[in-house]
Amino acid sequence: MKVLIVLTSHDELGTTGRKTGFWLEELAAPYYRFKDAGAEVVLASPKGGRPPLDPKSNEPAFRTDETRRFEADPEAVAALAHTVRLDSVSADDFDTVFYPGGHGPLWDLAEDPDSVRLIETVVRAGKPLALVCHAPGVLRHVTASDGTPWSAAGRSPASPTARKPPSA
């Protein structure tokens, strides 16, 4: 199994002057679920390279066994330092796609045409798509094959009754 994890490249929390990015535990925990199950994991972000970490997610109160494991894992740290550019990936190369949260995705991934294309292709192929915490905001411009918003009619995995996405 080959898994694509899509991270934000956005590091500013609106106009507050505060830093944001992806939430570390929302990357680390799924990363190890996939890796420990034998999956190949690829990290991508709109700009490629090291995506910004929401500094709050690495405060002592939010650290977990998974975040400590991730930070001590040379392979994971290297993968994070060298994410591939989102515009260079093809949904055909992956079995599933996962979006961790943090506030960053609400700015860049919610507006990124490559992210929209990726999600629409994954859904139309009937492949699993997962989004956690703030990440469902990336569905903002995703449409079904008939052009209707994908989140309409309960299609959104952000709904309390989330289920596998229908073929759109």
CSV table of N, CA and C in Angstrom, one decimal:
chain,number,residue,atom,x,y,z
A,1,MET,N,0.8,-1.2,0.0
A,1,MET,CA,0.0,0.0,0.0
A,1,MET,C,0.9,1.2,0.0
A,2,LYS,N,0.5,2.2,-0.8
A,2,LYS,CA,1.2,3.5,-0.9
A,2,LYS,C,0.3,4.6,-0.5
A,3,VAL,N,0.7,5.4,0.5
A,3,VAL,CA,-0.1,6.5,1.1
A,3,VAL,C,0.5,7.8,0.9
A,4,LEU,N,-0.3,8.8,0.5
A,4,LEU,CA,0.2,10.2,0.3
A,4,LEU,C,-0.4,11.0,1.5
A,5,ILE,N,0.5,11.6,2.2
A,5,ILE,CA,0.1,12.6,3.3
A,5,ILE,C,0.3,14.0,2.8
A,6,VAL,N,-0.7,14.8,2.7
A,6,VAL,CA,-0.6,16.2,2.2
A,6,VAL,C,-0.6,17.1,3.3
A,7,LEU,N,0.5,17.9,3.4
A,7,LEU,CA,0.7,18.9,4.5
A,7,LEU,C,0.7,20.3,3.9
A,8,THR,N,0.4,21.3,4.8
A,8,THR,CA,0.3,22.7,4.4
A,8,THR,C,1.7,23.2,4.2
A,9,SER,N,1.8,24.3,3.4
A,9,SER,CA,3.0,25.1,3.3
A,9,SER,C,2.8,26.5,3.9
A,10,HIS,N,1.6,26.7,4.5
A,10,HIS,CA,1.3,28.1,5.0
A,10,HIS,C,1.7,28.2,6.5
A,11,ASP,N,2.3,29.3,6.8
A,11,ASP,CA,2.8,29.5,8.2
A,11,ASP,C,2.3,30.7,9.0
A,12,GLU,N,1.4,31.5,8.5
A,12,GLU,CA,0.9,32.6,9.2
A,12,GLU,C,-0.6,32.4,9.5
A,13,LEU,N,-0.9,32.7,10.8
A,13,LEU,CA,-2.3,32.6,11.2
A,13,LEU,C,-3.1,33.8,10.9
A,14,GLY,N,-3.5,33.9,9.7
A,14,GLY,CA,-4.3,35.1,9.2
A,14,GLY,C,-3.4,36.4,9.3
A,15,THR,N,-4.0,37.4,9.9
A,15,THR,CA,-3.3,38.6,10.1
A,15,THR,C,-2.9,38.8,11.6
A,16,THR,N,-2.9,37.8,12.4
A,16,THR,CA,-2.6,37.8,13.8
A,16,THR,C,-1.1,38.0,14.1
A,17,GLY,N,-0.2,37.7,13.1
A,17,GLY,CA,1.2,37.8,13.4
A,17,GLY,C,1.7,36.5,14.0
A,18,ARG,N,0.8,35.6,14.4
A,18,ARG,CA,1.2,34.3,15.0
A,18,ARG,C,1.5,33.3,13.9
A,19,LYS,N,2.4,32.4,14.2
A,19,LYS,CA,2.8,31.3,13.3
A,19,LYS,C,1.8,30.1,13.4
A,20,THR,N,1.7,29.4,12.3
A,20,THR,CA,0.8,28.2,12.3
A,20,THR,C,1.5,27.3,11.3
A,21,GLY,N,0.8,26.3,10.9
A,21,GLY,CA,1.3,25.2,10.0
A,21,GLY,C,0.5,24.0,10.2
A,22,PHE,N,1.1,22.8,10.1
A,22,PHE,CA,0.4,21.5,10.4
A,22,PHE,C,0.6,21.2,11.9
A,23,TRP,N,-0.3,20.4,12.4
A,23,TRP,CA,-0.3,19.9,13.8
A,23,TRP,C,0.4,18.6,13.8
A,24,LEU,N,1.5,18.6,14.6
A,24,LEU,CA,2.5,17.5,14.7
A,24,LEU,C,1.8,16.2,15.0
A,25,GLU,N,1.0,16.1,16.0
A,25,GLU,CA,0.4,14.8,16.4
A,25,GLU,C,-0.5,14.3,15.3
A,26,GLU,N,-1.1,15.2,14.5
A,26,GLU,CA,-2.1,14.8,13.5
A,26,GLU,C,-1.3,14.2,12.3
A,27,LEU,N,0.0,14.5,12.2
A,27,LEU,CA,0.9,13.9,11.2
A,27,LEU,C,1.5,12.6,11.8
A,28,ALA,N,2.1,12.7,13.0
A,28,ALA,CA,2.8,11.6,13.6
A,28,ALA,C,2.0,10.4,13.8
A,29,ALA,N,0.9,10.5,14.4
A,29,ALA,CA,0.1,9.3,14.8
A,29,ALA,C,-0.4,8.5,13.5
A,30,PRO,N,-1.0,9.2,12.5
A,30,PRO,CA,-1.3,8.4,11.3
A,30,PRO,C,-0.1,7.9,10.5
A,31,TYR,N,1.0,8.7,10.5
A,31,TYR,CA,2.2,8.3,9.9
A,31,TYR,C,2.6,6.9,10.4
A,32,TYR,N,2.7,6.7,11.7
A,32,TYR,CA,3.1,5.5,12.2
A,32,TYR,C,2.0,4.4,12.1
A,33,ARG,N,0.8,4.7,12.1
A,33,ARG,CA,-0.2,3.7,11.8
A,33,ARG,C,0.0,3.1,10.4
A,34,PHE,N,0.3,4.0,9.5
A,34,PHE,CA,0.5,3.5,8.1
A,34,PHE,C,1.9,2.8,8.0
A,35,LYS,N,2.9,3.4,8.5
A,35,LYS,CA,4.3,2.7,8.5
A,35,LYS,C,4.3,1.4,9.2
A,36,ASP,N,3.7,1.3,10.4
A,36,ASP,CA,3.7,0.1,11.2
A,36,ASP,C,2.9,-1.0,10.5
A,37,ALA,N,2.0,-0.6,9.6
A,37,ALA,CA,1.2,-1.6,8.9
A,37,ALA,C,1.9,-2.0,7.6
A,38,GLY,N,3.1,-1.5,7.3
A,38,GLY,CA,3.8,-1.8,6.1
A,38,GLY,C,3.6,-1.0,4.9
A,39,ALA,N,2.9,0.1,5.1
A,39,ALA,CA,2.7,1.0,3.9
A,39,ALA,C,3.9,1.9,3.6
A,40,GLU,N,4.0,2.2,2.4
A,40,GLU,CA,5.0,3.2,1.9
A,40,GLU,C,4.3,4.6,2.1
A,41,VAL,N,5.0,5.5,2.7
A,41,VAL,CA,4.3,6.8,3.0
A,41,VAL,C,5.2,7.9,2.3
A,42,VAL,N,4.5,8.8,1.5
A,42,VAL,CA,5.1,9.9,0.9
A,42,VAL,C,4.5,11.2,1.4
A,43,LEU,N,5.3,12.1,1.8
A,43,LEU,CA,4.8,13.4,2.3
A,43,LEU,C,4.9,14.4,1.1
A,44,ALA,N,3.8,15.2,1.0
A,44,ALA,CA,3.8,16.3,0.0
A,44,ALA,C,3.3,17.6,0.6
A,45,SER,N,3.6,18.7,-0.1
A,45,SER,CA,3.1,20.0,0.3
A,45,SER,C,3.1,20.9,-0.9
A,46,PRO,N,2.3,21.9,-0.9
A,46,PRO,CA,2.3,22.8,-2.1
A,46,PRO,C,3.6,23.3,-2.6
A,47,LYS,N,4.5,23.7,-1.6
A,47,LYS,CA,5.8,24.3,-2.0
A,47,LYS,C,6.9,23.2,-2.0
A,48,GLY,N,6.7,22.0,-1.5
A,48,GLY,CA,7.7,21.1,-1.3
A,48,GLY,C,8.7,21.5,-0.2
A,49,GLY,N,9.6,20.7,0.1
A,49,GLY,CA,10.6,21.0,1.2
A,49,GLY,C,9.9,20.9,2.5
A,50,ARG,N,10.5,21.5,3.5
A,50,ARG,CA,10.0,21.4,4.9
A,50,ARG,C,8.7,22.3,5.1
A,51,PRO,N,7.6,21.6,5.4
A,51,PRO,CA,6.4,22.4,5.7
A,51,PRO,C,6.5,23.0,7.1
A,52,PRO,N,5.7,24.1,7.3
A,52,PRO,CA,5.8,24.7,8.7
A,52,PRO,C,5.0,23.9,9.7
A,53,LEU,N,5.6,23.8,10.9
A,53,LEU,CA,5.0,23.2,12.0
A,53,LEU,C,4.3,24.2,12.8
A,54,ASP,N,3.1,24.0,13.2
A,54,ASP,CA,2.4,24.9,14.2
A,54,ASP,C,3.2,24.8,15.5
A,55,PRO,N,3.8,25.8,15.9
A,55,PRO,CA,4.7,25.7,17.1
A,55,PRO,C,3.9,25.3,18.4
A,56,LYS,N,2.6,25.6,18.4
A,56,LYS,CA,1.8,25.3,19.6
A,56,LYS,C,1.7,23.7,19.7
A,57,SER,N,1.7,23.1,18.5
A,57,SER,CA,1.5,21.6,18.5
A,57,SER,C,2.7,20.9,19.1
A,58,ASN,N,3.8,21.6,19.3
A,58,ASN,CA,5.0,20.9,19.9
A,58,ASN,C,5.3,21.4,21.3
A,59,GLU,N,4.3,22.1,21.9
A,59,GLU,CA,4.4,22.5,23.3
A,59,GLU,C,4.3,21.2,24.1
A,60,PRO,N,4.9,21.2,25.3
A,60,PRO,CA,4.8,20.0,26.2
A,60,PRO,C,3.5,19.4,26.4
A,61,ALA,N,2.5,20.2,26.5
A,61,ALA,CA,1.1,19.8,26.8
A,61,ALA,C,0.5,19.0,25.6
A,62,PHE,N,1.1,19.2,24.4
A,62,PHE,CA,0.5,18.5,23.2
A,62,PHE,C,1.4,17.4,22.7
A,63,ARG,N,2.5,17.2,23.3
A,63,ARG,CA,3.5,16.1,22.9
A,63,ARG,C,2.9,14.8,23.3
A,64,THR,N,3.1,13.8,22.4
A,64,THR,CA,2.6,12.4,22.7
A,64,THR,C,3.8,11.5,22.4
A,65,ASP,N,3.6,10.2,22.7
A,65,ASP,CA,4.6,9.2,22.3
A,65,ASP,C,4.9,9.2,20.8
A,66,GLU,N,3.8,9.4,20.0
A,66,GLU,CA,4.0,9.4,18.6
A,66,GLU,C,4.8,10.6,18.1
A,67,THR,N,4.6,11.8,18.7
A,67,THR,CA,5.3,13.0,18.3
A,67,THR,C,6.8,12.8,18.7
A,68,ARG,N,7.0,12.3,19.9
A,68,ARG,CA,8.4,12.0,20.3
A,68,ARG,C,9.1,11.0,19.4
A,69,ARG,N,8.4,10.0,19.1
A,69,ARG,CA,8.9,8.9,18.1
A,69,ARG,C,9.2,9.6,16.8
A,70,PHE,N,8.3,10.4,16.3
A,70,PHE,CA,8.6,11.0,15.0
A,70,PHE,C,9.8,11.9,15.0
A,71,GLU,N,10.0,12.7,16.0
A,71,GLU,CA,11.1,13.6,16.1
A,71,GLU,C,12.4,12.9,16.3
A,72,ALA,N,12.4,11.6,16.8
A,72,ALA,CA,13.6,10.9,17.0
A,72,ALA,C,13.9,9.9,15.9
A,73,ASP,N,13.0,9.9,14.9
A,73,ASP,CA,13.1,9.0,13.8
A,73,ASP,C,13.8,9.7,12.6
A,74,PRO,N,15.1,9.3,12.3
A,74,PRO,CA,15.8,10.0,11.2
A,74,PRO,C,15.1,9.9,9.8
A,75,GLU,N,14.4,8.7,9.5
A,75,GLU,CA,13.7,8.6,8.3
A,75,GLU,C,12.5,9.5,8.2
A,76,ALA,N,11.7,9.6,9.3
A,76,ALA,CA,10.6,10.5,9.3
A,76,ALA,C,11.0,12.0,9.2
A,77,VAL,N,12.1,12.4,10.0
A,77,VAL,CA,12.6,13.7,9.9
A,77,VAL,C,13.0,14.1,8.5
A,78,ALA,N,13.7,13.2,7.9
A,78,ALA,CA,14.2,13.4,6.5
A,78,ALA,C,13.0,13.5,5.5
A,79,ALA,N,12.0,12.7,5.7
A,79,ALA,CA,10.8,12.8,4.8
A,79,ALA,C,10.1,14.1,5.0
A,80,LEU,N,10.1,14.6,6.2
A,80,LEU,CA,9.4,15.9,6.5
A,80,LEU,C,10.3,17.1,5.9
A,81,ALA,N,11.6,16.9,6.0
A,81,ALA,CA,12.4,18.0,5.5
A,81,ALA,C,12.4,18.1,3.9
A,82,HIS,N,12.0,17.0,3.3
A,82,HIS,CA,12.0,17.0,1.8
A,82,HIS,C,10.7,16.5,1.2
A,83,THR,N,9.6,17.2,1.7
A,83,THR,CA,8.3,16.8,1.1
A,83,THR,C,8.4,17.1,-0.4
A,84,VAL,N,7.6,16.3,-1.2
A,84,VAL,CA,7.6,16.5,-2.6
A,84,VAL,C,6.5,17.6,-2.9
A,85,ARG,N,6.7,18.3,-4.0
A,85,ARG,CA,5.7,19.3,-4.4
A,85,ARG,C,4.4,18.7,-4.8
A,86,LEU,N,3.3,19.2,-4.3
A,86,LEU,CA,2.0,18.7,-4.5
A,86,LEU,C,1.7,18.6,-6.0
A,87,ASP,N,2.2,19.6,-6.8
A,87,ASP,CA,1.9,19.6,-8.2
A,87,ASP,C,2.6,18.5,-9.0
A,88,SER,N,3.5,17.8,-8.3
A,88,SER,CA,4.3,16.7,-9.0
A,88,SER,C,3.7,15.3,-8.7
A,89,VAL,N,2.6,15.2,-7.9
A,89,VAL,CA,2.1,13.9,-7.5
A,89,VAL,C,0.9,13.6,-8.4
A,90,SER,N,0.6,12.3,-8.6
A,90,SER,CA,-0.5,11.8,-9.3
A,90,SER,C,-1.3,10.9,-8.4
A,91,ALA,N,-2.6,11.1,-8.3
A,91,ALA,CA,-3.5,10.2,-7.5
A,91,ALA,C,-3.3,8.8,-7.9
A,92,ASP,N,-3.0,8.5,-9.2
A,92,ASP,CA,-2.9,7.2,-9.7
A,92,ASP,C,-1.8,6.4,-9.0
A,93,ASP,N,-0.8,7.1,-8.4
A,93,ASP,CA,0.3,6.5,-7.8
A,93,ASP,C,0.1,6.1,-6.3
A,94,PHE,N,-1.1,6.4,-5.8
A,94,PHE,CA,-1.4,6.1,-4.4
A,94,PHE,C,-2.7,5.4,-4.2
A,95,ASP,N,-2.7,4.6,-3.1
A,95,ASP,CA,-3.9,3.8,-2.7
A,95,ASP,C,-4.8,4.6,-1.9
A,96,THR,N,-4.3,5.6,-1.1
A,96,THR,CA,-5.1,6.5,-0.3
A,96,THR,C,-4.4,7.8,0.0
A,97,VAL,N,-5.2,8.8,0.3
A,97,VAL,CA,-4.6,10.1,0.6
A,97,VAL,C,-5.1,10.6,2.0
A,98,PHE,N,-4.2,11.2,2.7
A,98,PHE,CA,-4.6,11.7,4.1
A,98,PHE,C,-4.1,13.1,4.2
A,99,TYR,N,-5.0,13.9,4.8
A,99,TYR,CA,-4.6,15.3,5.1
A,99,TYR,C,-4.7,15.6,6.6
A,100,PRO,N,-3.5,15.8,7.3
A,100,PRO,CA,-3.5,16.2,8.7
A,100,PRO,C,-4.0,17.6,8.8
A,101,GLY,N,-4.4,18.0,10.0
A,101,GLY,CA,-4.9,19.3,10.3
A,101,GLY,C,-3.9,20.3,10.7
A,102,GLY,N,-4.3,21.2,11.5
A,102,GLY,CA,-3.5,22.4,11.8
A,102,GLY,C,-4.3,23.6,11.1
A,103,HIS,N,-4.0,24.8,11.4
A,103,HIS,CA,-4.7,25.9,10.8
A,103,HIS,C,-4.2,26.2,9.4
A,104,GLY,N,-2.9,25.8,9.1
A,104,GLY,CA,-2.3,26.1,7.8
A,104,GLY,C,-3.2,25.7,6.6
A,105,PRO,N,-3.7,24.5,6.6
A,105,PRO,CA,-4.5,24.0,5.4
A,105,PRO,C,-5.7,24.9,5.0
A,106,LEU,N,-6.2,25.6,6.0
A,106,LEU,CA,-7.3,26.5,5.8
A,106,LEU,C,-7.0,27.7,4.8
A,107,TRP,N,-5.7,28.0,4.7
A,107,TRP,CA,-5.3,29.1,3.8
A,107,TRP,C,-4.8,28.5,2.5
A,108,ASP,N,-3.8,27.7,2.5
A,108,ASP,CA,-3.2,27.3,1.2
A,108,ASP,C,-3.9,26.1,0.6
A,109,LEU,N,-4.1,25.0,1.3
A,109,LEU,CA,-4.7,23.8,0.6
A,109,LEU,C,-6.2,24.0,0.3
A,110,ALA,N,-6.9,24.8,1.0
A,110,ALA,CA,-8.3,25.1,0.7
A,110,ALA,C,-8.4,25.8,-0.6
A,111,GLU,N,-7.4,26.5,-1.1
A,111,GLU,CA,-7.4,27.3,-2.3
A,111,GLU,C,-6.5,26.7,-3.4
A,112,ASP,N,-5.8,25.6,-3.1
A,112,ASP,CA,-4.8,25.1,-4.1
A,112,ASP,C,-5.5,24.2,-5.1
A,113,PRO,N,-5.4,24.6,-6.4
A,113,PRO,CA,-6.0,23.8,-7.5
A,113,PRO,C,-5.4,22.4,-7.6
A,114,ASP,N,-4.1,22.2,-7.2
A,114,ASP,CA,-3.6,20.8,-7.2
A,114,ASP,C,-4.2,20.0,-6.1
A,115,SER,N,-4.5,20.5,-5.0
A,115,SER,CA,-5.1,19.8,-3.9
A,115,SER,C,-6.5,19.4,-4.3
A,116,VAL,N,-7.3,20.4,-4.9
A,116,VAL,CA,-8.6,20.1,-5.4
A,116,VAL,C,-8.6,19.0,-6.4
A,117,ARG,N,-7.7,19.1,-7.4
A,117,ARG,CA,-7.6,18.0,-8.4
A,117,ARG,C,-7.3,16.7,-7.8
A,118,LEU,N,-6.4,16.6,-6.9
A,118,LEU,CA,-6.0,15.4,-6.2
A,118,LEU,C,-7.2,14.8,-5.5
A,119,ILE,N,-7.9,15.6,-4.7
A,119,ILE,CA,-9.1,15.1,-4.0
A,119,ILE,C,-10.2,14.6,-5.0
A,120,GLU,N,-10.5,15.4,-6.0
A,120,GLU,CA,-11.5,14.9,-6.9
A,120,GLU,C,-11.1,13.6,-7.6
A,121,THR,N,-9.9,13.5,-8.0
A,121,THR,CA,-9.4,12.3,-8.7
A,121,THR,C,-9.5,11.1,-7.7
A,122,VAL,N,-9.1,11.3,-6.5
A,122,VAL,CA,-9.1,10.2,-5.5
A,122,VAL,C,-10.5,9.7,-5.3
A,123,VAL,N,-11.4,10.7,-5.1
A,123,VAL,CA,-12.8,10.3,-4.8
A,123,VAL,C,-13.5,9.6,-6.0
A,124,ARG,N,-13.2,10.2,-7.2
A,124,ARG,CA,-13.8,9.6,-8.4
A,124,ARG,C,-13.3,8.2,-8.7
A,125,ALA,N,-12.1,7.9,-8.2
A,125,ALA,CA,-11.5,6.6,-8.4
A,125,ALA,C,-12.0,5.6,-7.3
A,126,GLY,N,-12.7,6.1,-6.3
A,126,GLY,CA,-13.2,5.3,-5.3
A,126,GLY,C,-12.2,4.9,-4.2
A,127,LYS,N,-11.1,5.7,-4.2
A,127,LYS,CA,-10.1,5.4,-3.2
A,127,LYS,C,-10.4,6.1,-1.9
A,128,PRO,N,-9.9,5.6,-0.8
A,128,PRO,CA,-10.1,6.3,0.5
A,128,PRO,C,-9.4,7.6,0.6
A,129,LEU,N,-10.1,8.6,1.2
A,129,LEU,CA,-9.6,9.9,1.5
A,129,LEU,C,-9.9,10.2,2.9
A,130,ALA,N,-8.9,10.7,3.7
A,130,ALA,CA,-9.2,11.0,5.1
A,130,ALA,C,-8.6,12.3,5.4
A,131,LEU,N,-9.4,13.1,6.2
A,131,LEU,CA,-9.0,14.4,6.6
A,131,LEU,C,-9.3,14.5,8.1
A,132,VAL,N,-8.4,15.2,8.9
A,132,VAL,CA,-8.6,15.2,10.3
A,132,VAL,C,-8.6,16.7,10.8
A,133,CYS,N,-9.3,17.0,11.8
A,133,CYS,CA,-9.4,18.2,12.5
A,133,CYS,C,-9.8,19.4,11.5
A,134,HIS,N,-8.9,20.3,11.3
A,134,HIS,CA,-9.2,21.5,10.4
A,134,HIS,C,-9.0,21.1,8.9
A,135,ALA,N,-8.5,20.0,8.6
A,135,ALA,CA,-8.2,19.6,7.2
A,135,ALA,C,-9.4,19.6,6.3
A,136,PRO,N,-10.6,19.2,6.8
A,136,PRO,CA,-11.8,19.2,5.9
A,136,PRO,C,-12.0,20.6,5.3
A,137,GLY,N,-11.4,21.6,5.8
A,137,GLY,CA,-11.6,22.9,5.1
A,137,GLY,C,-11.0,22.9,3.7
A,138,VAL,N,-10.1,21.9,3.4
A,138,VAL,CA,-9.6,21.8,2.0
A,138,VAL,C,-10.6,21.4,1.0
A,139,LEU,N,-11.8,21.0,1.4
A,139,LEU,CA,-12.9,20.5,0.5
A,139,LEU,C,-13.6,21.7,0.0
A,140,ARG,N,-13.3,22.9,0.3
A,140,ARG,CA,-14.0,24.1,0.0
A,140,ARG,C,-14.4,24.2,-1.5
A,141,HIS,N,-13.5,23.9,-2.4
A,141,HIS,CA,-13.7,24.0,-3.8
A,141,HIS,C,-13.8,22.7,-4.6
A,142,VAL,N,-13.9,21.6,-3.8
A,142,VAL,CA,-14.0,20.3,-4.4
A,142,VAL,C,-15.5,20.1,-4.9
A,143,THR,N,-15.6,19.6,-6.2
A,143,THR,CA,-16.9,19.3,-6.7
A,143,THR,C,-17.1,17.9,-7.2
A,144,ALA,N,-18.3,17.4,-7.2
A,144,ALA,CA,-18.6,16.1,-7.8
A,144,ALA,C,-18.6,16.2,-9.3
A,145,SER,N,-18.6,15.1,-9.9
A,145,SER,CA,-18.5,15.1,-11.4
A,145,SER,C,-19.6,15.9,-12.1
A,146,ASP,N,-20.8,16.1,-11.4
A,146,ASP,CA,-21.8,16.9,-12.0
A,146,ASP,C,-21.7,18.4,-11.7
A,147,GLY,N,-20.5,18.8,-11.0
A,147,GLY,CA,-20.2,20.2,-10.7
A,147,GLY,C,-20.8,20.7,-9.4
A,148,THR,N,-21.6,19.9,-8.7
A,148,THR,CA,-22.1,20.4,-7.4
A,148,THR,C,-21.0,20.3,-6.4
A,149,PRO,N,-21.1,21.1,-5.3
A,149,PRO,CA,-20.1,21.0,-4.3
A,149,PRO,C,-20.1,19.6,-3.7
A,150,TRP,N,-18.9,19.1,-3.5
A,150,TRP,CA,-18.7,17.7,-3.0
A,150,TRP,C,-19.3,17.5,-1.6
A,151,SER,N,-19.2,18.6,-0.8
A,151,SER,CA,-19.7,18.5,0.5
A,151,SER,C,-21.2,18.5,0.7
A,152,ALA,N,-21.9,18.8,-0.5
A,152,ALA,CA,-23.4,18.8,-0.5
A,152,ALA,C,-23.9,17.4,-0.3
A,153,ALA,N,-25.1,17.2,0.2
A,153,ALA,CA,-25.8,15.9,0.3
A,153,ALA,C,-25.0,14.9,1.2
A,154,GLY,N,-24.3,15.4,2.2
A,154,GLY,CA,-23.6,14.5,3.1
A,154,GLY,C,-22.4,13.8,2.6
A,155,ARG,N,-21.8,14.3,1.5
A,155,ARG,CA,-20.6,13.7,1.0
A,155,ARG,C,-19.4,14.0,1.8
A,156,SER,N,-19.4,15.0,2.7
A,156,SER,CA,-18.3,15.4,3.4
A,156,SER,C,-17.9,14.5,4.5
A,157,PRO,N,-16.6,14.1,4.5
A,157,PRO,CA,-16.1,13.2,5.6
A,157,PRO,C,-16.0,14.0,6.9
A,158,ALA,N,-16.3,15.3,6.8
A,158,ALA,CA,-16.3,16.1,8.0
A,158,ALA,C,-17.6,16.1,8.8
A,159,SER,N,-18.6,15.4,8.2
A,159,SER,CA,-19.9,15.3,8.8
A,159,SER,C,-19.8,14.3,10.0
A,160,PRO,N,-20.7,14.5,11.0
A,160,PRO,CA,-20.7,13.6,12.1
A,160,PRO,C,-21.0,12.2,11.8
A,161,THR,N,-21.6,12.0,10.6
A,161,THR,CA,-22.0,10.6,10.1
A,161,THR,C,-21.1,10.2,9.0
A,162,ALA,N,-19.8,10.6,9.1
A,162,ALA,CA,-18.9,10.4,8.0
A,162,ALA,C,-18.8,8.9,7.6
A,163,ARG,N,-18.6,8.7,6.3
A,163,ARG,CA,-18.5,7.4,5.7
A,163,ARG,C,-17.5,7.5,4.5
A,164,LYS,N,-17.2,6.3,4.0
A,164,LYS,CA,-16.4,6.3,2.8
A,164,LYS,C,-17.0,7.1,1.7
A,165,PRO,N,-16.3,8.0,1.0
A,165,PRO,CA,-16.9,8.9,0.0
A,165,PRO,C,-17.5,8.1,-1.1
A,166,PRO,N,-18.7,8.5,-1.6
A,166,PRO,CA,-19.3,7.9,-2.7
A,166,PRO,C,-18.6,8.2,-4.0
A,167,SER,N,-18.8,7.4,-5.0
A,167,SER,CA,-18.2,7.7,-6.3
A,167,SER,C,-18.8,9.0,-6.8
A,168,ALA,N,-18.0,10.0,-7.0
A,168,ALA,CA,-18.6,11.3,-7.4
A,168,ALA,C,-18.4,11.6,-8.8
